Coordinates of N, CA, C and O and ligand atoms in Angstrom, one line a residue:
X18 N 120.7 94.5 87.4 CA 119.6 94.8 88.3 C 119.5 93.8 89.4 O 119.2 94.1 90.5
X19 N 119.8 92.5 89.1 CA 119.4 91.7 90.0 C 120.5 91.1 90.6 O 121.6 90.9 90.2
X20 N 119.9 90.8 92.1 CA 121.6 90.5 92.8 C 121.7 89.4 92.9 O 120.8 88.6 93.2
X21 N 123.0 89.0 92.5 CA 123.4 87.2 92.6 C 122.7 86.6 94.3 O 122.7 87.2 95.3
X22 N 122.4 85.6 94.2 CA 121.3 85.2 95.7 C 121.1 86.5 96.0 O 121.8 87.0 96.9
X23 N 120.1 87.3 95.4 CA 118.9 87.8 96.6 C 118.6 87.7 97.5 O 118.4 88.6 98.4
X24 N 118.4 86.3 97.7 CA 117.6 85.8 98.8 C 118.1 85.2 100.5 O 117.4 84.7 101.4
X25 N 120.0 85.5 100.0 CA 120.9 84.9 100.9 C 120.7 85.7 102.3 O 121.4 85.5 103.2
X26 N 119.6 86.8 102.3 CA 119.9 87.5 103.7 C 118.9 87.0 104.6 O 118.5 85.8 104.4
X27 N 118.6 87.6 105.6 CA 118.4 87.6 107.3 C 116.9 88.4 107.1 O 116.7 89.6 107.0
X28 N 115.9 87.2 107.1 CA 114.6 88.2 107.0 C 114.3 88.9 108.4 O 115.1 88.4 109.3
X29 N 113.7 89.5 108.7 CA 113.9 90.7 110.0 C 112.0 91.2 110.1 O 111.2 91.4 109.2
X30 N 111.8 91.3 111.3 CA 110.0 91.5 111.3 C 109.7 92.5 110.6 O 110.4 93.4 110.1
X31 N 108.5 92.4 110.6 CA 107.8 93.6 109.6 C 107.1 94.8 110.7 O 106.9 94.5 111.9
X32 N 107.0 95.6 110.4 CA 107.0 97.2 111.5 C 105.2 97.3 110.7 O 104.8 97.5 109.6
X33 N 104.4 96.9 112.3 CA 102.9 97.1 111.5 C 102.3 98.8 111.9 O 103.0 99.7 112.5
X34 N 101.1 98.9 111.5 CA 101.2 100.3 111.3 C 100.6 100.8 112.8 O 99.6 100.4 113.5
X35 N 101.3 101.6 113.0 CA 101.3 102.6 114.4 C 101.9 102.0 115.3 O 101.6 102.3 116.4
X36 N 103.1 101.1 114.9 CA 104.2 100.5 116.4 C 105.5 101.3 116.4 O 106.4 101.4 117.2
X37 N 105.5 101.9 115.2 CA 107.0 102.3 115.1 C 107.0 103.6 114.3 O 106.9 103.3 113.1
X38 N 107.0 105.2 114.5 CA 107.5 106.4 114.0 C 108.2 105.8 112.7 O 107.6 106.1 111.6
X39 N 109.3 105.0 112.5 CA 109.8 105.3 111.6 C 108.8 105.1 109.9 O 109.2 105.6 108.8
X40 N 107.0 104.0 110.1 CA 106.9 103.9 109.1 C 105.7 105.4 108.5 O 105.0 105.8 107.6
X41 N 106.0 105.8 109.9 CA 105.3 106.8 109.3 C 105.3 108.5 109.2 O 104.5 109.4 109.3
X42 N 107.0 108.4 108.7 CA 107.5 109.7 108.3 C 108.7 109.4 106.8 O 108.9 108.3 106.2
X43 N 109.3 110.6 106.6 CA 109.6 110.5 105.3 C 111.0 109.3 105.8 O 111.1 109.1 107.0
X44 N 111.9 108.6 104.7 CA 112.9 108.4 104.9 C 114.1 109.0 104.9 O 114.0 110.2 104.5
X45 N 115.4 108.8 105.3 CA 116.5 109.3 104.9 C 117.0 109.2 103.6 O 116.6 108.1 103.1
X46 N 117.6 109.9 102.6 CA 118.4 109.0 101.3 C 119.5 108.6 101.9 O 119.9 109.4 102.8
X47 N 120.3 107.7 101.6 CA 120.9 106.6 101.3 C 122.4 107.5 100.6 O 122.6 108.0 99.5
X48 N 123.3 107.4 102.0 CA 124.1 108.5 101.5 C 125.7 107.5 101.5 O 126.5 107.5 100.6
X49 N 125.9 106.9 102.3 CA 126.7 105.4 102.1 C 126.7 104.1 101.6 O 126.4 103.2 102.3
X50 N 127.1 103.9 100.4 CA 127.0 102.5 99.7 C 128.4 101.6 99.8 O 129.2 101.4 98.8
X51 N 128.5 100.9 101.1 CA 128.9 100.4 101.6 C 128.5 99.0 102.0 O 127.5 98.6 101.3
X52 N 128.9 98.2 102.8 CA 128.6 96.5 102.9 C 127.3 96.4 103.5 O 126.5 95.4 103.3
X53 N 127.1 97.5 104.3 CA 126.0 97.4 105.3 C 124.8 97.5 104.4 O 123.7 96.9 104.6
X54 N 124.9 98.4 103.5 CA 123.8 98.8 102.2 C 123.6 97.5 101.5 O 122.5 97.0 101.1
X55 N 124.5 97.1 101.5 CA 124.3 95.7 100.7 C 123.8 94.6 101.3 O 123.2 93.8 100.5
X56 N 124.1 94.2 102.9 CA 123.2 93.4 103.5 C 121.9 93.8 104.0 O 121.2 92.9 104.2
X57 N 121.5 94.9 104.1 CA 120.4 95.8 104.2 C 119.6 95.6 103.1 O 118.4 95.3 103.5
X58 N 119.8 95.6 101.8 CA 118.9 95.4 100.5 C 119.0 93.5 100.4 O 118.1 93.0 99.7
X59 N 119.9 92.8 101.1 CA 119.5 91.1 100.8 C 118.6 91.1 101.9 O 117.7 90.2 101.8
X60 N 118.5 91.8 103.0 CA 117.6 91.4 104.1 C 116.2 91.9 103.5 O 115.2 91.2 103.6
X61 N 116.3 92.9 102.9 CA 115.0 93.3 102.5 C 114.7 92.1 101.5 O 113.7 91.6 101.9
X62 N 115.1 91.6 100.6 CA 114.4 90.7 99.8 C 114.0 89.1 100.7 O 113.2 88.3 100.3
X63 N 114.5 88.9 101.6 CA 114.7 87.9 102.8 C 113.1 88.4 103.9 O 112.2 87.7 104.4
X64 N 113.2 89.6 103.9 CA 112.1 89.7 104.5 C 110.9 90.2 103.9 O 109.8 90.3 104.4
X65 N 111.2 90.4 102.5 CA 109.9 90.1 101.5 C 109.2 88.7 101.2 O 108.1 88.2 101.2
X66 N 110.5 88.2 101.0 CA 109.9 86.7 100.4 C 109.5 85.6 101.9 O 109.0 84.5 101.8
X67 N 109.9 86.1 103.4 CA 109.3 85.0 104.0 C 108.0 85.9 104.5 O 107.1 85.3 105.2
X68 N 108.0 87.0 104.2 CA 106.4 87.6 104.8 C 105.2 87.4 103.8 O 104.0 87.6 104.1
X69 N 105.8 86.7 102.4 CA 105.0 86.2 101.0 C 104.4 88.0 100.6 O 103.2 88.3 100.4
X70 N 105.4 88.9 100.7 CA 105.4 89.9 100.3 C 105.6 90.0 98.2 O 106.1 89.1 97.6
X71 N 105.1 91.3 97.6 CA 105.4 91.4 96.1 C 106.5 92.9 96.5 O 107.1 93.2 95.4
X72 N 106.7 93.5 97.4 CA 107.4 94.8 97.5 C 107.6 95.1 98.9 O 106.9 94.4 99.7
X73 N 108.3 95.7 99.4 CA 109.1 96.1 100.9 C 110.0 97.0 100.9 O 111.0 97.0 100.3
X74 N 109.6 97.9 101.6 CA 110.0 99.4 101.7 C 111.2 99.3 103.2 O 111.1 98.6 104.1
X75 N 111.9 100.0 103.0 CA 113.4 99.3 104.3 C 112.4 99.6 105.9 O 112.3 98.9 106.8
X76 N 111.7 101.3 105.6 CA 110.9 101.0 106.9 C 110.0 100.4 107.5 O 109.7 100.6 108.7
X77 N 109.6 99.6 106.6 CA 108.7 98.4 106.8 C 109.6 97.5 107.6 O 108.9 96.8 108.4
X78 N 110.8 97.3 107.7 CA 111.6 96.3 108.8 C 112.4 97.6 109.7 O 113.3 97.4 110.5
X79 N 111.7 98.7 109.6 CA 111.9 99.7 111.1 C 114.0 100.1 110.6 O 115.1 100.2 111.2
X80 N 113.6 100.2 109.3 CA 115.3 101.0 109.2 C 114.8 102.4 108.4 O 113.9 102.2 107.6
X81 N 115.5 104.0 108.6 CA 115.3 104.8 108.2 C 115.6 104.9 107.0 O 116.6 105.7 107.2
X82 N 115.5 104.6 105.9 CA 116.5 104.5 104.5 C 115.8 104.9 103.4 O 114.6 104.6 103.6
X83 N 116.1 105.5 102.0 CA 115.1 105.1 100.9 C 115.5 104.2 100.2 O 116.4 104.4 99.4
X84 N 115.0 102.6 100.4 CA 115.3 102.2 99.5 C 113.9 100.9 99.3 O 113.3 100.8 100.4
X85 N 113.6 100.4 98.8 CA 112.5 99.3 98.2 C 113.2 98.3 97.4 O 114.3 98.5 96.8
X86 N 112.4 97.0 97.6 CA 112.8 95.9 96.9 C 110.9 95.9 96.2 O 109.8 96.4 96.4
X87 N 111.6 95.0 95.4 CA 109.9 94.5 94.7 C 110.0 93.0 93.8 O 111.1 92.8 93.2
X88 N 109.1 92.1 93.6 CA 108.7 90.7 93.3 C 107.5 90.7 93.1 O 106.8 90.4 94.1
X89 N 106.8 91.1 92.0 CA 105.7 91.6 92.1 C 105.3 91.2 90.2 O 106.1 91.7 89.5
X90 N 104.5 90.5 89.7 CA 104.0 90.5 88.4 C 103.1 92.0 88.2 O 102.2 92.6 88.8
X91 N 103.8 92.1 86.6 CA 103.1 93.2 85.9 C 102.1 93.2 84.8 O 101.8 92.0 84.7
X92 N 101.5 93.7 84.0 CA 100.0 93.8 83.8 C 100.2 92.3 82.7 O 99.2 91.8 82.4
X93 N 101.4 91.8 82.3 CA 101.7 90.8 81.0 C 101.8 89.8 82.2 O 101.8 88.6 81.7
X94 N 101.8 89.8 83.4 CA 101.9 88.6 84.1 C 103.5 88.0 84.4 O 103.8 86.9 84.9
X95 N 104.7 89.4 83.9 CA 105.8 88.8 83.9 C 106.5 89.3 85.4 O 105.8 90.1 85.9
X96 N 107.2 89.1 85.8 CA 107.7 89.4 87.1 C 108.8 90.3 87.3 O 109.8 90.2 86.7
X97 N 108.5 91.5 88.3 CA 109.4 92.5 87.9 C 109.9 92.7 89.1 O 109.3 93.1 90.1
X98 N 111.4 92.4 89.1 CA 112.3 92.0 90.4 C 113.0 93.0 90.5 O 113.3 93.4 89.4
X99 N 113.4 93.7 91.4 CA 114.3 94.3 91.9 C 114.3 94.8 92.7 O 113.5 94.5 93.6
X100 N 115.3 96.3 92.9 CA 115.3 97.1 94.0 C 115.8 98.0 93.6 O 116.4 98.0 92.5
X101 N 115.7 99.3 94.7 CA 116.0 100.6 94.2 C 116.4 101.8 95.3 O 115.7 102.2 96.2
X102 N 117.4 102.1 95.0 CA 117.8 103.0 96.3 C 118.0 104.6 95.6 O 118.6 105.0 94.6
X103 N 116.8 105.4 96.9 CA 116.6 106.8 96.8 C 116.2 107.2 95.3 O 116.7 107.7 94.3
X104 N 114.7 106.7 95.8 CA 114.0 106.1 94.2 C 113.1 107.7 93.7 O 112.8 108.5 94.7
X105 N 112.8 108.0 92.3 CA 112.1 108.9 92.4 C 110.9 108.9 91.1 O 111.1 108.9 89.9
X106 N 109.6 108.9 91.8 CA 108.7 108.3 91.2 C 108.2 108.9 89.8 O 108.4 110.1 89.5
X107 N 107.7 108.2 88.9 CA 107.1 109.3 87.8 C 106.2 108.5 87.2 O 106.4 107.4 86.8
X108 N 105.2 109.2 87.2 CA 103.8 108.6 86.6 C 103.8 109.0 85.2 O 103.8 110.1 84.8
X109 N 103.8 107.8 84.7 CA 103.7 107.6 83.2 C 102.1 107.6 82.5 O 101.1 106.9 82.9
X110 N 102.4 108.7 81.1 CA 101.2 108.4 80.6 C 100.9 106.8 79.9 O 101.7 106.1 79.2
X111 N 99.7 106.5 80.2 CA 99.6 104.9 79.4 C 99.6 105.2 77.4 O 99.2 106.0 76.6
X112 N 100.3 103.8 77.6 CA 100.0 103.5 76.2 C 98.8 103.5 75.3 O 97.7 103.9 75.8
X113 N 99.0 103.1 73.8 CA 97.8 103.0 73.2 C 97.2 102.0 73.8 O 97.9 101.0 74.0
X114 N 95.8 101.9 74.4 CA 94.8 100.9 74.6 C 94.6 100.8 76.2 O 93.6 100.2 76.7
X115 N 95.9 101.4 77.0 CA 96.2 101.0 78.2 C 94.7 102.4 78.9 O 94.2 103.5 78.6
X116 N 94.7 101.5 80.0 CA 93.9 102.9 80.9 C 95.1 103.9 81.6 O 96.3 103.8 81.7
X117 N 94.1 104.8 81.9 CA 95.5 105.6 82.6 C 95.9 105.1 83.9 O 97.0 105.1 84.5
X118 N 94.5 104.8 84.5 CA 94.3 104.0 85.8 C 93.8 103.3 86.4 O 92.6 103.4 86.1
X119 N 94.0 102.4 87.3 CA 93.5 100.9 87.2 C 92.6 100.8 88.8 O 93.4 100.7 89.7
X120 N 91.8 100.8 89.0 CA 91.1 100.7 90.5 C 90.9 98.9 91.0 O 89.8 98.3 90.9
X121 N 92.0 98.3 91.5 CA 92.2 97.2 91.9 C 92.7 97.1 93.9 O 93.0 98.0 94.6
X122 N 92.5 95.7 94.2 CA 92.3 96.1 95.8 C 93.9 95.7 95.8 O 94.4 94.9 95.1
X123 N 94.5 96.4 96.8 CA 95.9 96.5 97.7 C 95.9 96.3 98.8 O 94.9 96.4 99.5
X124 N 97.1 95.8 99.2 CA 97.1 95.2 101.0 C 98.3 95.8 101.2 O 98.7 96.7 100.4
X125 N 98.9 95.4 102.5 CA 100.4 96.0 102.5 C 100.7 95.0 104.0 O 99.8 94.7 104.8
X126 N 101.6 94.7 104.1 CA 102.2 93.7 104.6 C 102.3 94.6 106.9 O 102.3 94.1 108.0
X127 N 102.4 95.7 106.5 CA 102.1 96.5 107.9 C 101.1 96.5 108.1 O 101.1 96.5 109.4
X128 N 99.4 96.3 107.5 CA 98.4 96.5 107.4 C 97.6 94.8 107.4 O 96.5 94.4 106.9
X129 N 98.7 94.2 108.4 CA 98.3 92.7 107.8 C 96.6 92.0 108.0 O 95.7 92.4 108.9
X130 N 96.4 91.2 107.1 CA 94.5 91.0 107.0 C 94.2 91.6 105.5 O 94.6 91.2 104.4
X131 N 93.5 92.7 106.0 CA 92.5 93.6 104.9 C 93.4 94.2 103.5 O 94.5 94.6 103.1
X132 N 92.4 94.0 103.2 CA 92.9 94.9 101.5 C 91.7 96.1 101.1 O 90.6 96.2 101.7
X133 N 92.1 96.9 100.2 CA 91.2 97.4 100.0 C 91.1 98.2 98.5 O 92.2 98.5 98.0
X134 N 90.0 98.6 97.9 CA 90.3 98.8 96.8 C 90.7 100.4 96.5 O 90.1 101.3 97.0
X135 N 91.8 100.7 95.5 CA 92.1 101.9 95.2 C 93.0 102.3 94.3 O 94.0 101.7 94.2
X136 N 92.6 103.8 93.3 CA 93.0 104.1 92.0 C 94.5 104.3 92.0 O 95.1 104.9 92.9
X137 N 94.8 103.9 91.4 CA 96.5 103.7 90.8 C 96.6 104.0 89.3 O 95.7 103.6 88.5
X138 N 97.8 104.6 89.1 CA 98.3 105.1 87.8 C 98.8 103.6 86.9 O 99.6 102.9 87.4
X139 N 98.4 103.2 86.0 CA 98.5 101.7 85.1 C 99.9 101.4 84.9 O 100.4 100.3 85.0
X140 N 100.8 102.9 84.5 CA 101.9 102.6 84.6 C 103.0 103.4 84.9 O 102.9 104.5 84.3
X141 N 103.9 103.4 85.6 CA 104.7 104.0 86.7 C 106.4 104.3 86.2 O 106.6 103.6 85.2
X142 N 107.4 105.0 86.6 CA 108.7 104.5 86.6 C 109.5 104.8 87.6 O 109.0 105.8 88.2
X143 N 110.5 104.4 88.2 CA 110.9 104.5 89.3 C 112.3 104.7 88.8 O 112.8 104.0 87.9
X144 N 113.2 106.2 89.5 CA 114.5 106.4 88.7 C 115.4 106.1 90.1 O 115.2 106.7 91.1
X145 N 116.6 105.1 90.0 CA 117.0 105.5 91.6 C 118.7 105.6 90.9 O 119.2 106.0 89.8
X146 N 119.2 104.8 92.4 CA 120.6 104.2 92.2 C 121.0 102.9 93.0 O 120.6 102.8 94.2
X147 N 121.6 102.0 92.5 CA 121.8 100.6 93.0 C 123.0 100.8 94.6 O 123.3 101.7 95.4
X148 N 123.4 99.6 94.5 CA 124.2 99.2 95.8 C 125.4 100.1 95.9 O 125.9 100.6 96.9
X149 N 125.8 100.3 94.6 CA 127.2 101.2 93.9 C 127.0 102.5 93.5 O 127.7 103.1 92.7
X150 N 125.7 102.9 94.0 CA 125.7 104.4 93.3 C 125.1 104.6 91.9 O 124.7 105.7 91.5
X151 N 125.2 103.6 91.3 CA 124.8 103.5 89.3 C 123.2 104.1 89.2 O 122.5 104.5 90.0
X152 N 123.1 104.0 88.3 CA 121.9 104.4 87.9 C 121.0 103.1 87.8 O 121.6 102.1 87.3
X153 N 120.0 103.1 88.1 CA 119.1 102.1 87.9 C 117.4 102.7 87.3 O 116.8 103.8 87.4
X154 N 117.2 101.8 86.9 CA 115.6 102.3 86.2 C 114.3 101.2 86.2 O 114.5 100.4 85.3
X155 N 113.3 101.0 86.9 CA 112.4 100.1 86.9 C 111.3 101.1 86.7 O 110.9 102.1 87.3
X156 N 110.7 100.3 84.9 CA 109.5 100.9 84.4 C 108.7 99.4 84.4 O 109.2 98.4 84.1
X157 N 106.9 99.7 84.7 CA 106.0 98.5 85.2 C 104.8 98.8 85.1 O 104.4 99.8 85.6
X158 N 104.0 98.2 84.6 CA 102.8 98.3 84.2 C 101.6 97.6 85.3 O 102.1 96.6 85.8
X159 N 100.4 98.0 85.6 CA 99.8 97.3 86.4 C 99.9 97.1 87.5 O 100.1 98.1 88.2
X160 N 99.8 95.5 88.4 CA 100.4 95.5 89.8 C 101.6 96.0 90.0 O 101.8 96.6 91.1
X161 N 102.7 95.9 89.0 CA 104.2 96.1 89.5 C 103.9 97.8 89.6 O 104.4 98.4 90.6
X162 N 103.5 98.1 89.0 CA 103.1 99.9 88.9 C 102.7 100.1 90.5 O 103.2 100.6 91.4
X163 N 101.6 99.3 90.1 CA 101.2 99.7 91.5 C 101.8 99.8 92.9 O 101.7 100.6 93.8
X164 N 102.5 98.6 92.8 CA 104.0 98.2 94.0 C 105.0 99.3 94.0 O 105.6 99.6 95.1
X165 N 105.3 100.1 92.6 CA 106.3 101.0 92.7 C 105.7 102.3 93.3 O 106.3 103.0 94.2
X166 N 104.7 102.7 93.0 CA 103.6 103.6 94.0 C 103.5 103.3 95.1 O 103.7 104.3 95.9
X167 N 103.3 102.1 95.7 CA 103.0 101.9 97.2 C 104.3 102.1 98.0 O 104.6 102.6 99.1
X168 N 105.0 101.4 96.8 CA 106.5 101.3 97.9 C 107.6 103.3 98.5 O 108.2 103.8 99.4
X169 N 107.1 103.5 97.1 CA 107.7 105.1 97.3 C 106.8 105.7 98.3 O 107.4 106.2 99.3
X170 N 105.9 105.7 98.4 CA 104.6 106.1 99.3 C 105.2 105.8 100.6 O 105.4 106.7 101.4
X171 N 105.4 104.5 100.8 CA 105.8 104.2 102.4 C 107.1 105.2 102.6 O 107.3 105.5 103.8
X172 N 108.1 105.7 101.6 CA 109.0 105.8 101.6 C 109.2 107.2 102.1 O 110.2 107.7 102.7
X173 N 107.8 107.7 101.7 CA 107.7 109.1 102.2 C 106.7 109.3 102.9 O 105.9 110.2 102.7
X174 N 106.5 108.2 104.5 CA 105.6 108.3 105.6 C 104.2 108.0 105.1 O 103.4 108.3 106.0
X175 N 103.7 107.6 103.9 CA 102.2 107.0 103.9 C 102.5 105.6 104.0 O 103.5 104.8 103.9
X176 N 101.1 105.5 104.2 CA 101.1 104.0 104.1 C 99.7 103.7 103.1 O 99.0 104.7 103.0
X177 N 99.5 102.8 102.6 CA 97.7 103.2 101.4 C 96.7 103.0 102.3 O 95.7 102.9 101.5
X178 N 96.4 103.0 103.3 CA 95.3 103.3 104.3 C 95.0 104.4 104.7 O 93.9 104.8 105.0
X179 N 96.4 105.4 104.7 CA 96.3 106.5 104.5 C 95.9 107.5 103.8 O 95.7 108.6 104.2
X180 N 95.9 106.9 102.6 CA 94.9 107.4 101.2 C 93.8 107.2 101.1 O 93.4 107.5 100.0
X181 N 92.8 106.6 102.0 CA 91.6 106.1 102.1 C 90.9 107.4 103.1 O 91.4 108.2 103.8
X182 N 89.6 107.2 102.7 CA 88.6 108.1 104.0 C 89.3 107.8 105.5 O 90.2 107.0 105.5
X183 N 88.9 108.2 106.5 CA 89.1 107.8 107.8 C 88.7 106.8 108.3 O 89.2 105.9 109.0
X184 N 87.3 107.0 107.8 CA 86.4 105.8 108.7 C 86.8 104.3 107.7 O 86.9 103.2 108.3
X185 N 86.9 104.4 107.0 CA 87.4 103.2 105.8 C 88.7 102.8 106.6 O 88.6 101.5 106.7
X186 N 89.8 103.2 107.1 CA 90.8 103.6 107.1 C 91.0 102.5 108.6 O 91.6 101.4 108.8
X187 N 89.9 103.5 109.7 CA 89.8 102.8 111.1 C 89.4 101.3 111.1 O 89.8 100.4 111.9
X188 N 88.7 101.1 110.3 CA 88.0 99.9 110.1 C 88.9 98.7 109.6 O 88.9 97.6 110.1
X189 N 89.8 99.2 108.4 CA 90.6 98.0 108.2 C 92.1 98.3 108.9 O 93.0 97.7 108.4
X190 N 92.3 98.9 109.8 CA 93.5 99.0 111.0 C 92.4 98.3 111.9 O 92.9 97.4 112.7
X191 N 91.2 98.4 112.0 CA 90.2 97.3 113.8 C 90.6 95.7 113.2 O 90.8 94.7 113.9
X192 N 90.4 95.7 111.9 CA 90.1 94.4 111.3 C 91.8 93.9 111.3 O 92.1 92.7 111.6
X193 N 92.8 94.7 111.2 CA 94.0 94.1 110.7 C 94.6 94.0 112.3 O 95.6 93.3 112.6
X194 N 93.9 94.8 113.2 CA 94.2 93.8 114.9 C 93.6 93.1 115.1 O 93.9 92.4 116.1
X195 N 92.5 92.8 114.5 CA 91.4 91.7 115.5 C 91.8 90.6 115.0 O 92.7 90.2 114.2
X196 N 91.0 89.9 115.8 CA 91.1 88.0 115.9 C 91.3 87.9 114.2 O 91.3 88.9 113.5
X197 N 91.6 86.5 113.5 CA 92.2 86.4 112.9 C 93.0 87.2 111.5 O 93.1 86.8 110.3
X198 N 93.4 88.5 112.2 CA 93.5 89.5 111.1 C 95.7 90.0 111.4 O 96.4 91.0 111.1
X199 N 95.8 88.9 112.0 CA 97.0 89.2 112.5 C 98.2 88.6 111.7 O 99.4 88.9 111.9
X200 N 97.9 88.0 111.1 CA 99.1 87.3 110.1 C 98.7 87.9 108.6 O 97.6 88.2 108.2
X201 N 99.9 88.0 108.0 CA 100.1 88.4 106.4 C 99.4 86.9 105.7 O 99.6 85.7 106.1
X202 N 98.6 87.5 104.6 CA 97.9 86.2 104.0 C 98.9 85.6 103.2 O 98.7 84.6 102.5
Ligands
ZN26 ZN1 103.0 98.3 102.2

């Protein structure tokens, strides 16, 4: 699952919300796994980790693709790394003791500033395929859950502001342009 240096790519700007169509329609899947795929997924971890991102969706750096990285701790506090190309989501029922869903606040790195709070499934699985076509599997409890939700979400033209009322909605897009609401915390 994890790629030898991750972190050797080319971080690339982050696409905020309403500058660019591409983050806000479905993606392509990912029909060539070739070199470019593979520098494409180190950039994405490159431009996760210098935006102090936990997940990054490819059109979040303005490329049409399905694919997500994620760095993100899960409900044990342990850290659940990876990525996933032409991922497909499945909401899991919770364990004994677990809730089914967890109402905690979310940001998103296009949405820079504001967070806000909202119901998510406790725990998630994400089914894709790696750099090579293989099968890959990322199952996550908690925030990481919730990262694999957000991130497939962008993947198919939402963004989580979009899941919010309107007026909720306008308010933390005024806040995430205004005066000091312009940088990722
Ligand atoms: Zn996001």
């Amino acid at each position: 699952m994890r790629l030898p240096g991750r972190y050797d790519g080319v971080a690339r700007p982050i696409v905020t919300y309403g500058s660019n169509p591409v983050l806000h329609r479905s993606c392509a899947p990912v029909t060539e796994f070739d070199r470019e795929l593979r520098h494409l997924v180190l950039d994405m971890f490159a431009s996760m980790e210098a935006a102090d991102g936990v997940g990054l969706a490819a059109n979040q750096i303005g490329v049409d693709a399905r694919i997500f990285v994620i760095d993100c701790p899960d409900a044990e506090g342990e850290d659940v790394v990876g990525y996933v190309v032409n991922p497909t989501l499945t909401i899991l029922d919770p364990a004994d003791g677990e809730p089914a869903e967890e109402v905690t606040e979310e940001g998103c790195l296009s949405v820079p500033g504001p967070y806000a709070e909202l119901p998510r499934a406790f725990r998630a699985r994400v089914d894709g395929v790696d750099v090579h076509g293989g099968p890959v599997r990322i199952e996550a409890t908690g925030m990481a859950a919730r990262c694999l939700q957000h991130e497939v979400d962008h993947l198919n033209g939402t963004v989580y502001v979009d899941l919010l009322p309107e007026e909720h909605r306008e308010r933390l897009l005024a806040e995430a342009a205004g005066p000091g609401g312009d940088l990722p915390a």
